[in-house]
Amino acid sequence: AAKAAGKNCWRVYDPSLDTGRDTRKRMERDLRAAIQRDEIGVVFQPIVSARDHQIVCVEALARWSHAEHGMIAPDIFIPIAEQSGLIIALGRSVLATSCSEALHWGVDVAVNLSPAQFWDRGLARTVRDVLDETGFPAHRLELEITESYLLRRPEAAREILEQLRAMGVRIALDDFGTGFASIGYLRRLSFDSIKIDKSFIAQAALRQKAADMARAIVAIGDALDLPVTAEGVETAEQAMIMRRAGCARLQGWLFGRPMPGAEMTAWLAEPHRAVG
Ligand code: C2E
Ligand code: MG
Ligand code: MG
Ligand code: MG
């Protein structure tokens, strides 16, 4: 099936397909070269306030534009980067690009961290260095982490989170609802916000149960003083449901697709987008 898709389609490059090993090795080699040549780009997606739809933050999302295979999705290359250790260099480059591009936008920037980055002993130092190099204020940086990898070593995770928060950086718990986080654990580890996984938002307009779940997550957030962001909002109906559920922030194609920095600069310059 992969071959039938044609050799110009990036799907042939999916390492999970049976051509497996070679493909993976080749991809890892290409990825290493791409990082060295600065070919991993970053696109930015707006996150808006649910109250007035003003943009409050942009999420940085990595993109690899491969000379031969075209655009490769992060769901494919992030795991490769993660397993090969390349994620450390890649992550630093994404962070640096994000901070320097967002510097003059006047909005916060959210950057995703994968497990190997989170557990890397150099993380706090890297964040500190990038903030110093770019002049980006710590309080405008939000790091998005997922619960799945915190659970294994909650005490160690707590220390890392404290270190980052002591710098003034904020932490968002991404893809909430897909893992096994308990409320007690949410309280022990300090976060600054929660992002409801987009699978709930997709279902919320279709099934009452999903909408109820979203409301329940917001109630947990309220009890812990954590604002909740809904990700993957595609329709006005979903936006309305999430706003009514009490989400503080909304993100999704309805408000803006991920876009290159230059486009974001233009987008933010439109008068009605202007931030306070
Ligand atoms: P995520 O952090 O949960 O990011 C949200 C994903 O939802 C993004 O996919 C975004 O493009 C997509 N999305 C946003 N709005 C909508 C919508 O309205 N509808 C739908 N269907 N999708 C929407 P993307 O860019 O493909 O990234 C996938 C995942 O890859 C991210 O999920 C994140 O976990 C990871 N990732 C992306 N960039 C980086 C990075 O720089 N570092 C690390 N460690 N992981 C990254
Ligand atoms: Mg994210
Ligand atoms: Mg997410
Ligand atoms: Mg997600």
XYZ file of C-alpha atoms and ligand atoms in Angstrom:
325
model
C 0.000 0.000 0.000
C 2.850 2.343 0.827
C 4.457 1.857 -2.567
C 1.153 2.192 -4.369
C 0.768 5.615 -2.781
C 3.574 6.813 -5.041
C 7.120 7.712 -4.334
C 6.454 11.407 -3.961
C 4.023 10.882 -1.162
C 5.494 11.204 2.314
C 3.477 8.191 3.392
C 6.123 5.931 1.862
C 8.319 7.392 4.520
C 6.146 6.259 7.390
C 8.516 4.250 9.570
C 5.710 2.159 11.000
C 5.098 0.549 7.619
C 6.676 -2.790 6.819
C 9.652 -1.465 4.845
C 10.464 -0.563 8.455
C 14.067 -0.732 9.374
C 15.762 0.656 6.287
C 13.247 3.420 5.974
C 13.740 4.332 9.575
C 17.498 4.337 9.332
C 17.354 6.435 6.207
C 14.898 8.807 7.816
C 17.045 9.132 10.902
C 20.026 10.005 8.720
C 17.984 12.544 6.755
C 16.619 14.024 9.953
C 20.090 14.445 11.417
C 21.190 16.262 8.254
C 17.998 18.327 8.200
C 18.605 19.506 11.760
C 22.178 20.449 10.913
C 21.038 22.331 7.834
C 18.272 24.075 9.744
C 15.555 22.502 7.625
C 13.180 21.867 10.466
C 10.761 24.737 10.408
C 8.203 25.978 12.860
C 4.628 27.025 12.151
C 2.447 28.902 14.614
C -1.204 28.419 15.459
C -3.253 31.036 17.305
C -4.820 30.331 20.689
C -7.598 32.794 21.468
C -9.429 33.939 24.532
C -12.857 32.288 24.671
C -14.345 35.558 25.890
C -13.501 37.888 23.007
C -11.547 35.702 20.562
C -8.477 37.908 20.939
C -5.265 36.034 20.292
C -3.398 35.410 23.534
C -0.836 32.824 22.551
C 0.587 30.931 19.584
C 1.513 27.260 19.673
C 4.737 26.400 17.873
C 4.502 23.224 15.793
C 7.512 21.654 14.098
C 7.475 20.973 10.357
C 9.996 19.129 8.265
C 9.962 20.039 4.643
C 11.857 17.205 3.017
C 13.513 17.856 -0.348
C 12.243 14.604 -1.816
C 9.210 13.647 0.224
C 7.635 17.018 0.848
C 6.076 17.961 4.152
C 6.521 15.369 6.870
C 4.157 15.499 9.828
C 5.505 15.697 13.380
C 3.577 12.572 14.342
C 6.050 10.769 12.070
C 9.381 12.482 12.686
C 9.055 13.407 16.371
C 9.022 9.719 17.435
C 12.108 9.086 15.272
C 13.818 12.107 16.789
C 12.782 10.908 20.208
C 14.168 7.392 19.805
C 17.412 8.516 18.205
C 18.220 11.291 20.665
C 18.005 13.872 17.890
C 15.057 15.439 19.710
C 17.418 17.320 22.017
C 18.970 19.304 19.157
C 15.663 19.550 17.317
C 13.845 20.725 20.432
C 16.418 23.391 21.136
C 16.143 24.678 17.600
C 12.322 24.763 17.756
C 12.489 26.614 21.070
C 15.012 29.150 19.777
C 13.074 29.773 16.556
C 9.816 30.120 18.482
C 11.204 32.607 20.985
C 12.921 34.768 18.420
C 9.970 34.821 15.990
C 7.385 35.489 18.700
C 9.484 38.154 20.419
C 7.771 41.082 18.716
C 4.307 39.597 18.384
C 3.316 40.623 21.870
C 1.655 37.279 22.551
C 2.768 34.244 24.514
C 4.303 31.251 22.800
C 3.647 27.597 23.643
C 6.266 24.975 22.778
C 5.778 21.206 23.010
C 8.186 18.999 24.941
C 8.495 15.274 24.356
C 9.562 12.773 27.055
C 13.267 12.674 26.188
C 13.390 16.455 26.331
C 11.559 16.588 29.609
C 13.857 14.054 31.259
C 17.026 15.499 29.743
C 19.209 16.874 32.513
C 20.085 19.857 30.371
C 16.480 21.024 29.926
C 16.398 23.892 32.432
C 19.768 25.093 31.208
C 18.652 24.958 27.572
C 15.515 26.947 28.337
C 17.532 29.505 30.320
C 20.105 29.846 27.519
C 17.501 30.242 24.791
C 15.657 32.898 26.824
C 18.943 34.755 27.338
C 19.993 34.479 23.702
C 16.666 35.615 22.292
C 15.693 38.083 25.001
C 12.303 36.409 25.201
C 10.644 36.980 28.597
C 10.222 33.766 30.597
C 6.677 34.650 31.632
C 5.566 34.614 27.990
C 6.831 31.080 27.430
C 4.579 28.120 28.009
C 5.865 24.566 27.764
C 3.351 21.885 26.830
C 3.907 18.476 28.324
C 1.753 15.361 28.375
C 0.789 13.398 31.424
C 1.810 10.031 29.978
C 5.481 10.362 30.804
C 5.243 12.165 34.125
C 3.559 9.304 35.886
C 6.525 6.974 35.885
C 8.583 9.187 38.193
C 6.249 11.729 39.760
C 8.764 12.954 42.337
C 11.493 13.602 39.773
C 8.896 15.181 37.492
C 7.833 17.508 40.273
C 11.387 18.761 40.722
C 11.811 19.472 37.032
C 8.479 21.298 36.899
C 9.432 23.374 39.936
C 12.755 24.286 38.352
C 11.052 25.514 35.201
C 8.333 27.373 37.057
C 10.940 29.032 39.269
C 12.311 30.612 36.105
C 8.870 32.067 35.429
C 8.029 29.666 32.604
C 4.467 28.283 32.574
C 3.522 24.661 32.102
C 0.458 23.401 30.238
C -0.738 19.832 30.494
C -1.398 18.854 26.856
C -3.835 16.264 25.490
C -5.604 16.000 28.812
C -8.136 13.219 29.017
C -6.210 10.738 26.903
C -4.012 9.429 29.716
C -4.490 8.367 33.276
C -3.841 11.462 35.338
C -5.574 11.366 38.684
C -6.826 14.508 40.312
C -4.532 14.076 43.284
C -1.593 13.918 40.988
C -2.734 17.014 39.125
C -2.714 18.807 42.436
C 0.708 17.561 43.543
C 2.429 18.448 40.308
C 1.994 22.107 39.645
C 0.749 23.114 36.226
C -0.562 26.424 35.001
C -3.205 25.234 32.580
C -4.823 22.194 31.005
C -5.492 21.522 27.326
C -8.432 19.216 26.594
C -7.517 16.776 23.878
C -9.063 17.475 20.525
C -10.764 14.071 20.425
C -13.254 15.384 23.017
C -13.900 18.530 21.038
C -14.514 16.563 17.850
C -17.155 14.510 19.671
C -18.657 17.272 21.779
C -21.113 18.496 19.154
C -22.147 14.933 18.306
C -22.471 13.233 21.641
C -23.787 14.613 24.868
C -21.326 12.420 26.786
C -18.304 14.117 25.205
C -19.707 17.554 26.001
C -20.302 16.387 29.578
C -16.692 15.178 29.757
C -15.457 18.555 28.595
C -17.529 20.221 31.300
C -16.171 17.784 33.884
C -12.593 18.592 32.850
C -13.294 22.312 33.174
C -14.756 21.649 36.641
C -11.534 19.863 37.627
C -9.587 22.814 36.255
C -11.737 25.233 38.262
C -11.200 23.263 41.455
C -7.449 23.417 40.897
C -7.448 27.011 39.636
C -6.247 25.891 36.237
C -7.661 27.562 33.127
C -8.641 25.098 30.426
C -7.890 25.361 26.712
C -9.893 23.450 24.096
C -7.749 22.300 21.162
C -8.991 21.264 17.733
C -11.974 23.621 17.580
C -13.143 23.450 13.966
C -16.712 24.717 14.013
C -18.637 27.613 15.540
C -20.835 25.065 17.306
C -17.838 23.415 18.975
C -16.554 26.844 20.003
C -19.894 27.678 21.572
C -20.066 24.372 23.438
C -16.537 24.792 24.775
C -17.112 28.399 25.788
C -20.299 27.399 27.580
C -18.439 24.516 29.203
C -16.197 27.185 30.703
C -13.009 26.853 28.632
C -10.874 29.959 28.959
C -9.032 29.550 25.685
C -9.820 28.055 22.296
C -7.524 26.761 19.585
C -8.313 25.206 16.236
C -8.836 25.683 12.537
C -11.887 27.860 13.193
C -9.559 30.540 14.575
C -6.510 29.878 12.448
C -4.419 27.106 10.931
C -0.797 26.670 11.863
C 1.079 29.194 9.687
C 4.671 30.250 8.995
C 6.070 33.094 11.078
C 5.895 35.658 8.266
C 2.230 34.900 7.767
C 1.599 35.178 11.504
C 3.276 38.590 11.516
C 0.893 39.756 8.779
C -2.091 38.097 10.449
C -1.362 39.837 13.747
C -0.984 43.166 11.959
C -4.601 43.094 10.756
C -6.342 45.708 12.892
C -9.050 43.410 14.241
C -6.422 40.948 15.431
C -4.490 43.585 17.357
C -3.732 42.602 20.910
C -4.107 44.954 23.824
P -0.334 18.752 19.922
O 0.697 19.453 20.709
O -1.513 18.226 20.652
O -0.755 19.779 18.792
C -2.043 19.925 18.293
C -2.188 19.266 16.932
O -3.515 19.466 16.474
C -1.287 19.843 15.857
O -0.929 18.786 14.968
C -2.213 20.833 15.162
O -1.807 21.149 13.844
C -3.489 20.059 15.193
N -4.671 20.909 15.087
C -4.813 22.190 15.480
N -6.052 22.640 15.276
C -6.742 21.607 14.745
C -8.102 21.450 14.323
O -8.927 22.348 14.404
N -8.442 20.222 13.851
C -7.557 19.193 13.750
N -7.982 18.035 13.272
N -6.263 19.306 14.144
C -5.868 20.508 14.634
P 0.566 18.644 14.399
O 1.109 19.991 14.076
O 0.523 17.621 13.320
O 1.359 18.078 15.634
C 1.083 16.803 16.145
C 1.781 16.564 17.461
O 3.195 16.508 17.271
C 1.570 17.683 18.484
O 0.321 17.513 19.118
C 2.757 17.488 19.386
O 2.489 16.480 20.334
C 3.826 16.987 18.422
N 4.725 18.103 18.075
C 4.573 19.059 17.137
N 5.607 19.912 17.134
C 6.454 19.492 18.112
C 7.724 19.957 18.619
O 8.279 20.986 18.192
N 8.291 19.235 19.628
C 7.683 18.139 20.149
N 8.324 17.481 21.134
N 6.495 17.672 19.708
C 5.886 18.347 18.712
Mg 0.636 20.892 22.080
Mg -2.505 18.941 22.273
Mg -3.052 16.558 20.735
